[in-house]
PDB file of C-alpha atoms in Angstrom:
ATOM      1  CA  MET A   1     -24.179 -31.148   7.068  1.00 77.00           C
ATOM      2  CA  GLN A   2     -23.327 -28.412   9.887  1.00 87.00           C
ATOM      3  CA  THR A   3     -25.778 -26.030  11.767  1.00 93.00           C
ATOM      4  CA  ILE A   4     -24.318 -22.323  12.427  1.00 95.00           C
ATOM      5  CA  THR A   5     -26.152 -20.453  14.479  1.00 95.00           C
ATOM      6  CA  PHE A   6     -26.159 -16.775  14.034  1.00 96.00           C
ATOM      7  CA  VAL A   7     -26.747 -14.435  16.961  1.00 95.00           C
ATOM      8  CA  GLY A   8     -28.600 -11.245  14.798  1.00 91.00           C
ATOM      9  CA  ASN A   9     -29.777 -10.387  11.281  1.00 88.00           C
ATOM     10  CA  GLY A  10     -27.692  -7.258  10.369  1.00 88.00           C
ATOM     11  CA  ASN A  11     -26.335  -6.359   6.894  1.00 86.00           C
ATOM     12  CA  MET A  12     -23.679  -8.765   8.171  1.00 85.00           C
ATOM     13  CA  ALA A  13     -24.403 -11.340   9.256  1.00 90.00           C
ATOM     14  CA  LEU A  14     -26.468 -11.668   6.359  1.00 90.00           C
ATOM     15  CA  SER A  15     -23.299 -11.556   3.714  1.00 86.00           C
ATOM     16  CA  ILE A  16     -21.818 -14.066   5.550  1.00 87.00           C
ATOM     17  CA  ALA A  17     -24.323 -16.298   5.520  1.00 90.00           C
ATOM     18  CA  LYS A  18     -25.046 -15.878   1.654  1.00 87.00           C
ATOM     19  CA  GLY A  19     -21.780 -17.212   1.701  1.00 84.00           C
ATOM     20  CA  LEU A  20     -22.095 -20.609   3.844  1.00 87.00           C
ATOM     21  CA  LYS A  21     -25.590 -21.132   2.305  1.00 87.00           C
ATOM     22  CA  GLU A  22     -24.879 -23.634   0.135  1.00 85.00           C
ATOM     23  CA  SER A  23     -22.701 -25.567   2.606  1.00 84.00           C
ATOM     24  CA  CYS A  24     -24.092 -24.593   6.642  1.00 88.00           C
ATOM     25  CA  LYS A  25     -27.963 -25.049   7.693  1.00 93.00           C
ATOM     26  CA  ILE A  26     -28.208 -21.839   9.000  1.00 94.00           C
ATOM     27  CA  GLU A  27     -30.470 -20.612  12.259  1.00 95.00           C
ATOM     28  CA  VAL A  28     -30.699 -17.617  12.736  1.00 95.00           C
ATOM     29  CA  VAL A  29     -31.678 -15.000  16.692  1.00 94.00           C
ATOM     30  CA  GLY A  30     -32.940 -11.938  16.512  1.00 91.00           C
ATOM     31  CA  ARG A  31     -35.682  -9.491  18.267  1.00 89.00           C
ATOM     32  CA  SER A  32     -38.314  -9.946  16.198  1.00 88.00           C
ATOM     33  CA  PHE A  33     -39.790 -13.222  13.875  1.00 88.00           C
ATOM     34  CA  GLU A  34     -41.138  -9.953  11.667  1.00 90.00           C
ATOM     35  CA  LYS A  35     -36.255  -8.842  10.897  1.00 91.00           C
ATOM     36  CA  LEU A  36     -36.167 -13.078  10.864  1.00 93.00           C
ATOM     37  CA  GLU A  37     -38.858 -13.218   8.065  1.00 93.00           C
ATOM     38  CA  LYS A  38     -36.450 -10.309   6.341  1.00 93.00           C
ATOM     39  CA  PHE A  39     -33.804 -12.419   6.744  1.00 93.00           C
ATOM     40  CA  GLU A  40     -34.974 -15.442   5.120  1.00 93.00           C
ATOM     41  CA  LYS A  41     -36.163 -14.286   2.502  1.00 93.00           C
ATOM     42  CA  GLU A  42     -33.187 -11.845   1.217  1.00 92.00           C
ATOM     43  CA  LEU A  43     -31.141 -15.547   1.918  1.00 92.00           C
ATOM     44  CA  GLY A  44     -33.281 -17.389   0.079  1.00 91.00           C
ATOM     45  CA  VAL A  45     -33.042 -20.502   1.215  1.00 92.00           C
ATOM     46  CA  ASP A  46     -35.388 -21.812   4.656  1.00 91.00           C
ATOM     47  CA  VAL A  47     -33.756 -20.537   8.175  1.00 92.00           C
ATOM     48  CA  GLU A  48     -34.361 -22.232  11.516  1.00 92.00           C
ATOM     49  CA  LYS A  49     -35.242 -18.786  13.788  1.00 93.00           C
ATOM     50  CA  ALA A  50     -35.413 -17.918  17.388  1.00 94.00           C
ATOM     51  CA  LEU A  51     -35.970 -15.112  19.134  1.00 93.00           C
ATOM     52  CA  LEU A  52     -33.273 -13.574  21.771  1.00 88.00           C
ATOM     53  CA  ASP A  53     -34.686 -14.698  25.262  1.00 90.00           C
ATOM     54  CA  GLY A  54     -33.986 -17.557  26.926  1.00 91.00           C
ATOM     55  CA  PHE A  55     -32.367 -18.883  23.913  1.00 92.00           C
ATOM     56  CA  ASN A  56     -30.062 -22.354  24.667  1.00 94.00           C
ATOM     57  CA  ILE A  57     -26.966 -22.006  22.764  1.00 93.00           C
ATOM     58  CA  GLU A  58     -25.307 -24.823  24.152  1.00 95.00           C
ATOM     59  CA  GLN A  59     -23.021 -26.602  22.191  1.00 95.00           C
ATOM     60  CA  LYS A  60     -24.006 -24.587  19.121  1.00 95.00           C
ATOM     61  CA  THR A  61     -20.969 -22.729  16.531  1.00 95.00           C
ATOM     62  CA  VAL A  62     -22.235 -19.617  17.182  1.00 96.00           C
ATOM     63  CA  ILE A  63     -21.094 -16.448  14.299  1.00 96.00           C
ATOM     64  CA  PHE A  64     -21.887 -13.759  17.018  1.00 95.00           C
ATOM     65  CA  CYS A  65     -22.730 -10.480  14.833  1.00 92.00           C
ATOM     66  CA  VAL A  66     -24.493  -8.147  17.455  1.00 90.00           C
ATOM     67  CA  LYS A  67     -23.608  -4.568  18.239  1.00 87.00           C
ATOM     68  CA  PRO A  68     -20.241  -4.268  20.226  1.00 84.00           C
ATOM     69  CA  SER A  69     -22.067  -1.836  23.016  1.00 85.00           C
ATOM     70  CA  ASN A  70     -25.585  -4.153  22.961  1.00 87.00           C
ATOM     71  CA  VAL A  71     -23.052  -7.732  24.386  1.00 88.00           C
ATOM     72  CA  GLU A  72     -24.273  -7.723  28.263  1.00 90.00           C
ATOM     73  CA  GLU A  73     -27.343  -6.883  26.971  1.00 90.00           C
ATOM     74  CA  VAL A  74     -27.779  -9.482  24.343  1.00 89.00           C
ATOM     75  CA  ALA A  75     -25.302 -12.498  25.947  1.00 90.00           C
ATOM     76  CA  SER A  76     -27.996 -11.714  28.911  1.00 91.00           C
ATOM     77  CA  LYS A  77     -30.497 -13.725  27.231  1.00 90.00           C
ATOM     78  CA  PHE A  78     -29.142 -16.310  26.479  1.00 91.00           C
ATOM     79  CA  THR A  79     -28.820 -19.626  28.520  1.00 91.00           C
ATOM     80  CA  GLY A  80     -26.245 -22.659  28.390  1.00 93.00           C
ATOM     81  CA  ARG A  81     -22.023 -22.788  26.513  1.00 94.00           C
ATOM     82  CA  ALA A  82     -21.527 -22.675  22.552  1.00 95.00           C
ATOM     83  CA  ARG A  83     -19.565 -24.648  21.744  1.00 95.00           C
ATOM     84  CA  VAL A  84     -17.157 -22.753  19.804  1.00 96.00           C
ATOM     85  CA  ILE A  85     -18.300 -19.124  19.495  1.00 96.00           C
ATOM     86  CA  TYR A  86     -16.709 -16.776  15.891  1.00 96.00           C
ATOM     87  CA  SER A  87     -17.538 -12.646  16.885  1.00 95.00           C
ATOM     88  CA  VAL A  88     -17.550 -10.684  14.183  1.00 92.00           C
ATOM     89  CA  LEU A  89     -17.810  -7.559  16.371  1.00 89.00           C
ATOM     90  CA  ALA A  90     -15.156  -4.838  15.633  1.00 83.00           C
ATOM     91  CA  GLY A  91     -13.166  -3.232  18.478  1.00 80.00           C
ATOM     92  CA  THR A  92     -14.751  -6.292  21.528  1.00 89.00           C
ATOM     93  CA  THR A  93     -11.554  -7.767  23.160  1.00 91.00           C
ATOM     94  CA  LEU A  94     -11.795 -12.004  24.070  1.00 93.00           C
ATOM     95  CA  LYS A  95     -11.109 -10.844  27.483  1.00 93.00           C
ATOM     96  CA  LYS A  96     -14.619  -9.023  27.097  1.00 92.00           C
ATOM     97  CA  LEU A  97     -16.681 -12.089  25.279  1.00 93.00           C
ATOM     98  CA  ARG A  98     -14.913 -14.458  27.301  1.00 94.00           C
ATOM     99  CA  GLU A  99     -16.358 -12.293  30.109  1.00 93.00           C
ATOM    100  CA  HIS A 100     -20.072 -11.922  28.966  1.00 92.00           C
ATOM    101  CA  LEU A 101     -20.625 -15.242  27.382  1.00 92.00           C
ATOM    102  CA  ASN A 102     -18.280 -17.716  28.563  1.00 91.00           C
ATOM    103  CA  PRO A 103     -18.485 -20.442  25.473  1.00 94.00           C
ATOM    104  CA  TYR A 104     -15.773 -23.159  25.827  1.00 95.00           C
ATOM    105  CA  ALA A 105     -13.369 -21.621  22.856  1.00 96.00           C
ATOM    106  CA  LEU A 106     -13.737 -18.354  21.349  1.00 96.00           C
ATOM    107  CA  VAL A 107     -12.536 -16.393  18.180  1.00 97.00           C
ATOM    108  CA  ARG A 108     -12.885 -13.189  17.253  1.00 96.00           C
ATOM    109  CA  CYS A 109     -12.927 -12.607  12.557  1.00 94.00           C
ATOM    110  CA  MET A 110     -13.373  -9.533  11.038  1.00 92.00           C
ATOM    111  CA  PRO A 111     -14.883 -10.484   7.581  1.00 89.00           C
ATOM    112  CA  ASN A 112     -16.091  -7.446   4.744  1.00 87.00           C
ATOM    113  CA  LEU A 113     -19.716  -7.132   3.057  1.00 82.00           C
ATOM    114  CA  ALA A 114     -17.450  -9.436   0.380  1.00 87.00           C
ATOM    115  CA  ALA A 115     -18.655 -12.175   2.217  1.00 85.00           C
ATOM    116  CA  SER A 116     -21.626 -12.106   0.493  1.00 79.00           C
ATOM    117  CA  VAL A 117     -20.426 -12.608  -2.958  1.00 84.00           C
ATOM    118  CA  SER A 118     -17.407 -15.516  -1.137  1.00 85.00           C
ATOM    119  CA  LYS A 119     -15.455 -12.498  -1.787  1.00 90.00           C
ATOM    120  CA  SER A 120     -14.728 -11.305   1.703  1.00 91.00           C
ATOM    121  CA  MET A 121     -10.785 -11.193   3.342  1.00 93.00           C
ATOM    122  CA  THR A 122     -11.663 -12.201   6.817  1.00 95.00           C
ATOM    123  CA  THR A 123      -8.837 -11.872   9.262  1.00 96.00           C
ATOM    124  CA  LEU A 124      -9.655 -14.294  12.286  1.00 97.00           C
ATOM    125  CA  THR A 125      -7.302 -14.061  15.461  1.00 96.00           C
ATOM    126  CA  GLY A 126      -8.627 -16.363  19.780  1.00 96.00           C
ATOM    127  CA  ASP A 127      -8.623 -19.836  20.327  1.00 95.00           C
ATOM    128  CA  LYS A 128      -6.039 -21.936  18.437  1.00 95.00           C
ATOM    129  CA  THR A 129      -6.944 -25.507  18.764  1.00 95.00           C
ATOM    130  CA  TYR A 130      -9.598 -23.953  15.804  1.00 95.00           C
ATOM    131  CA  LYS A 131      -7.532 -22.048  13.924  1.00 96.00           C
ATOM    132  CA  ASP A 132      -8.551 -24.821  11.733  1.00 95.00           C
ATOM    133  CA  GLU A 133     -11.768 -24.835  11.700  1.00 93.00           C
ATOM    134  CA  ALA A 134     -12.315 -21.128  11.043  1.00 94.00           C
ATOM    135  CA  LYS A 135      -9.588 -20.548   8.020  1.00 94.00           C
ATOM    136  CA  GLU A 136     -12.063 -23.541   6.581  1.00 90.00           C
ATOM    137  CA  LEU A 137     -15.922 -22.647   8.400  1.00 89.00           C
ATOM    138  CA  LEU A 138     -14.822 -19.176   6.934  1.00 91.00           C
ATOM    139  CA  GLY A 139     -12.175 -20.097   3.413  1.00 91.00           C
ATOM    140  CA  ALA A 140     -16.103 -20.325   2.570  1.00 84.00           C
ATOM    141  CA  ILE A 141     -16.607 -16.824   2.138  1.00 87.00           C
ATOM    142  CA  GLY A 142     -13.160 -15.850   0.639  1.00 92.00           C
ATOM    143  CA  THR A 143      -9.407 -15.669   1.719  1.00 94.00           C
ATOM    144  CA  THR A 144      -8.855 -16.552   5.361  1.00 96.00           C
ATOM    145  CA  LEU A 145      -5.588 -15.438   7.735  1.00 97.00           C
ATOM    146  CA  TRP A 146      -4.467 -15.674  10.936  1.00 97.00           C
ATOM    147  CA  LEU A 147      -3.768 -13.926  13.347  1.00 96.00           C
ATOM    148  CA  GLU A 148      -1.020 -13.494  16.273  1.00 92.00           C
ATOM    149  CA  SER A 149      -2.860 -11.044  17.885  1.00 92.00           C
ATOM    150  CA  GLU A 150      -5.839  -8.752  18.383  1.00 91.00           C
ATOM    151  CA  LYS A 151      -3.417  -5.876  17.595  1.00 91.00           C
ATOM    152  CA  GLU A 152      -3.569  -7.207  14.380  1.00 93.00           C
ATOM    153  CA  LEU A 153      -6.784  -7.891  14.336  1.00 93.00           C
ATOM    154  CA  ASP A 154      -7.264  -4.499  14.723  1.00 90.00           C
ATOM    155  CA  ILE A 155      -5.214  -2.794  13.094  1.00 92.00           C
ATOM    156  CA  ALA A 156      -6.566  -5.711   9.625  1.00 92.00           C
ATOM    157  CA  THR A 157     -10.413  -4.005  10.249  1.00 90.00           C
ATOM    158  CA  ALA A 158      -9.040  -0.828   9.243  1.00 92.00           C
ATOM    159  CA  LEU A 159      -7.348  -2.257   6.723  1.00 93.00           C
ATOM    160  CA  ALA A 160     -10.034  -5.130   5.423  1.00 91.00           C
ATOM    161  CA  GLY A 161     -13.011  -4.242   7.586  1.00 87.00           C
ATOM    162  CA  SER A 162     -13.000  -0.786   6.773  1.00 90.00           C
ATOM    163  CA  GLY A 163     -11.663  -0.716   3.470  1.00 91.00           C
ATOM    164  CA  PRO A 164     -14.303  -1.452   1.190  1.00 91.00           C
ATOM    165  CA  ALA A 165     -15.663   1.881   2.078  1.00 94.00           C
ATOM    166  CA  TYR A 166     -12.934   3.233   1.185  1.00 96.00           C
ATOM    167  CA  LEU A 167     -12.293   1.550  -2.127  1.00 95.00           C
ATOM    168  CA  ALA A 168     -16.022   2.644  -2.744  1.00 96.00           C
ATOM    169  CA  LEU A 169     -15.543   6.256  -2.650  1.00 96.00           C
ATOM    170  CA  ILE A 170     -12.851   5.880  -5.149  1.00 96.00           C
ATOM    171  CA  ALA A 171     -15.013   4.533  -7.356  1.00 97.00           C
ATOM    172  CA  GLU A 172     -17.569   6.885  -7.275  1.00 97.00           C
ATOM    173  CA  ALA A 173     -14.907   9.386  -7.048  1.00 97.00           C
ATOM    174  CA  LEU A 174     -12.917   8.281 -10.173  1.00 97.00           C
ATOM    175  CA  THR A 175     -16.636   7.899 -11.835  1.00 98.00           C
ATOM    176  CA  ASP A 176     -17.454  11.280 -11.523  1.00 98.00           C
ATOM    177  CA  GLY A 177     -14.136  12.260 -12.538  1.00 97.00           C
ATOM    178  CA  ALA A 178     -15.202  10.711 -16.672  1.00 97.00           C
ATOM    179  CA  VAL A 179     -18.326  12.021 -15.796  1.00 98.00           C
ATOM    180  CA  LYS A 180     -17.108  16.350 -15.204  1.00 98.00           C
ATOM    181  CA  GLU A 181     -14.805  15.168 -18.434  1.00 97.00           C
ATOM    182  CA  GLY A 182     -17.497  14.808 -20.900  1.00 98.00           C
ATOM    183  CA  MET A 183     -18.481  11.009 -19.871  1.00 98.00           C
ATOM    184  CA  LYS A 184     -21.954   9.724 -19.637  1.00 98.00           C
ATOM    185  CA  ARG A 185     -23.037   8.597 -16.151  1.00 98.00           C
ATOM    186  CA  ALA A 186     -23.582   4.824 -16.921  1.00 98.00           C
ATOM    187  CA  ASP A 187     -21.172   4.037 -19.603  1.00 98.00           C
ATOM    188  CA  ALA A 188     -18.531   5.702 -16.734  1.00 98.00           C
ATOM    189  CA  MET A 189     -20.171   3.226 -14.217  1.00 98.00           C
ATOM    190  CA  ALA A 190     -19.290   0.379 -17.021  1.00 98.00           C
ATOM    191  CA  VAL A 191     -15.607   1.808 -17.694  1.00 97.00           C
ATOM    192  CA  MET A 192     -15.306   2.213 -13.978  1.00 97.00           C
ATOM    193  CA  ARG A 193     -16.453  -1.698 -12.692  1.00 97.00           C
ATOM    194  CA  GLY A 194     -13.760  -2.696 -15.199  1.00 97.00           C
ATOM    195  CA  LEU A 195     -11.002  -1.524 -13.829  1.00 97.00           C
ATOM    196  CA  PHE A 196     -11.576  -2.378 -10.973  1.00 96.00           C
ATOM    197  CA  ASP A 197     -12.488  -6.583 -11.572  1.00 94.00           C
ATOM    198  CA  GLY A 198      -9.116  -6.364 -14.038  1.00 95.00           C
ATOM    199  CA  PHE A 199      -7.395  -5.175 -10.854  1.00 95.00           C
ATOM    200  CA  GLY A 200      -8.339  -6.988  -8.327  1.00 93.00           C
ATOM    201  CA  MET A 201      -7.090 -10.044 -10.896  1.00 93.00           C
ATOM    202  CA  LEU A 202      -3.962  -8.235 -10.920  1.00 96.00           C
ATOM    203  CA  ILE A 203      -3.173  -6.695  -7.473  1.00 94.00           C
ATOM    204  CA  GLN A 204      -2.227 -10.929  -6.327  1.00 93.00           C
ATOM    205  CA  GLU A 205       0.364 -10.986  -8.540  1.00 94.00           C
ATOM    206  CA  ILE A 206       1.765  -8.399  -8.429  1.00 96.00           C
ATOM    207  CA  HIS A 207       3.190  -5.538  -6.094  1.00 96.00           C
ATOM    208  CA  PRO A 208       1.431  -2.448  -6.773  1.00 95.00           C
ATOM    209  CA  ALA A 209       4.662   0.114  -6.560  1.00 95.00           C
ATOM    210  CA  LEU A 210       5.743  -2.494 -10.259  1.00 96.00           C
ATOM    211  CA  LEU A 211       2.404  -2.088 -10.946  1.00 95.00           C
ATOM    212  CA  LYS A 212       2.629   1.762 -10.959  1.00 95.00           C
ATOM    213  CA  ASP A 213       4.950   1.692 -12.410  1.00 95.00           C
ATOM    214  CA  ALA A 214       3.993  -0.672 -15.310  1.00 94.00           C
ATOM    215  CA  VAL A 215       1.140   1.904 -16.416  1.00 94.00           C
ATOM    216  CA  MET A 216       2.916   5.092 -16.133  1.00 94.00           C
ATOM    217  CA  SER A 217       4.652   6.205 -18.949  1.00 93.00           C
ATOM    218  CA  PRO A 218       7.165   9.425 -19.100  1.00 94.00           C
ATOM    219  CA  GLY A 219       5.370  12.507 -19.578  1.00 94.00           C
ATOM    220  CA  GLY A 220       2.459  10.641 -20.050  1.00 94.00           C
ATOM    221  CA  THR A 221      -1.995  10.845 -18.756  1.00 95.00           C
ATOM    222  CA  THR A 222      -0.791   8.433 -15.814  1.00 94.00           C
ATOM    223  CA  ALA A 223       2.021  10.294 -14.757  1.00 95.00           C
ATOM    224  CA  ALA A 224      -0.200  14.059 -14.839  1.00 96.00           C
ATOM    225  CA  GLY A 225      -3.187  11.985 -13.187  1.00 95.00           C
ATOM    226  CA  TYR A 226      -0.729  10.606 -10.867  1.00 94.00           C
ATOM    227  CA  GLY A 227       0.960  13.257 -10.751  1.00 95.00           C
ATOM    228  CA  ALA A 228      -2.470  15.570  -9.060  1.00 95.00           C
ATOM    229  CA  LEU A 229      -3.162  12.255  -6.733  1.00 95.00           C
ATOM    230  CA  GLU A 230      -0.282  13.272  -5.069  1.00 95.00           C
ATOM    231  CA  ASP A 231      -1.102  17.062  -5.279  1.00 96.00           C
ATOM    232  CA  SER A 232      -3.860  16.192  -3.152  1.00 95.00           C
ATOM    233  CA  ALA A 233      -2.271  14.004  -0.598  1.00 96.00           C
ATOM    234  CA  THR A 234      -4.317  10.808  -1.278  1.00 94.00           C
ATOM    235  CA  ARG A 235      -1.476   8.542  -0.072  1.00 94.00           C
ATOM    236  CA  ALA A 236      -1.462  10.603   3.318  1.00 96.00           C
ATOM    237  CA  ALA A 237      -5.303  10.853   3.222  1.00 95.00           C
ATOM    238  CA  CYS A 238      -4.989   6.526   2.808  1.00 95.00           C
ATOM    239  CA  ILE A 239      -2.994   6.526   6.122  1.00 96.00           C
ATOM    240  CA  ASN A 240      -4.172   8.615   7.976  1.00 96.00           C
ATOM    241  CA  ALA A 241      -7.728   6.834   7.204  1.00 95.00           C
ATOM    242  CA  ILE A 242      -6.207   3.886   8.436  1.00 95.00           C
ATOM    243  CA  GLU A 243      -4.766   5.065  11.545  1.00 95.00           C
ATOM    244  CA  LYS A 244      -7.818   6.504  12.414  1.00 95.00           C
ATOM    245  CA  ALA A 245     -10.209   3.739  12.058  1.00 92.00           C
ATOM    246  CA  HIS A 246      -7.507   1.776  14.252  1.00 91.00           C
ATOM    247  CA  LYS A 247      -7.931   4.546  16.811  1.00 91.00           C
ATOM    248  CA  ARG A 248     -11.593   3.520  16.907  1.00 88.00           C
ATOM    249  CA  ALA A 249     -10.700   0.295  17.351  1.00 82.00           C
ATOM    250  CA  LYS A 250      -9.443   0.347  20.112  1.00 82.00           C
ATOM    251  CA  GLU A 251     -11.623   2.915  21.031  1.00 82.00           C
ATOM    252  CA  LEU A 252     -14.410   0.363  21.641  1.00 75.00           C
ATOM    253  CA  SER A 253     -12.475  -2.015  22.785  1.00 68.00           C
TER     254      SER A 253
END
C-alpha cells in the first residue's frame, strides 16, 4: 500500500486524507504533536506522525497543504528531495514551489472540501509525466480534470475550489426564504438538501439552460421566482464572484 505524506494538518489535508485512507497509508507532518493527534482522531485511522523541523522528504509522495504564505518557512525545515509533490496551495505557482521545495516532480492540484465524501472536483496541472498518477491518486476523492496551464487552474480555483462556499450561501438563502414564508426550519433544511442531492445528479447529464427551461412553465411559480433572481442581478453576481476570486488567486501568485 502506497504511503502518502501530508505536510499540513488543516481542513483540506483532513478532507483529502479521508478520501485516501482506505487505499493509502497516511503520514502527516506538522508543527505540534497535539494537532497531529487531533488530525489522527478525526481521520479515524492510525497515521504516522512527525514534526516539521528536520523532516526528510527524500523520495516521498507529498501532498502539500500549508498556507501559501508559509511556503518558504516550511520548505526551509525539510531535508532531501521529494519524489513528487502535489500542491493544493491556491495561487502558488509551479515556479515558486520548485524554487523553494526542489522536488523531482511537481503537480498543482485544486480539490475542494467535498474530498471528505469522495466527491471533490479536482483540477490538476504540472509535470505531464505524472498526469496519470495524479488523476489516479486524486481520483480517489472524486472527479479529476487535467488542465494545460496554470492560468486555467487559477480560474478553476475560483469555480470549483471556492464553489462550495458560493453554493452554501445559496443553500442557506433559499432555506431562509422558505422559513420567511412560513416553513419550519428543519423541514426547509430537509427540502433544500433533497433539492441539492437531485440537482447534483441532473446537472451531470443536462445543460443548465435546458434544465432551467424544463422547470419553468409560462407564467408559473418558477418563472416568478426566476424573475426575482434576475431582478437582483444574481447571474451578474455569480460571474463577478468568479472574476474576483480569480483575481485574488493571481495576486497570491
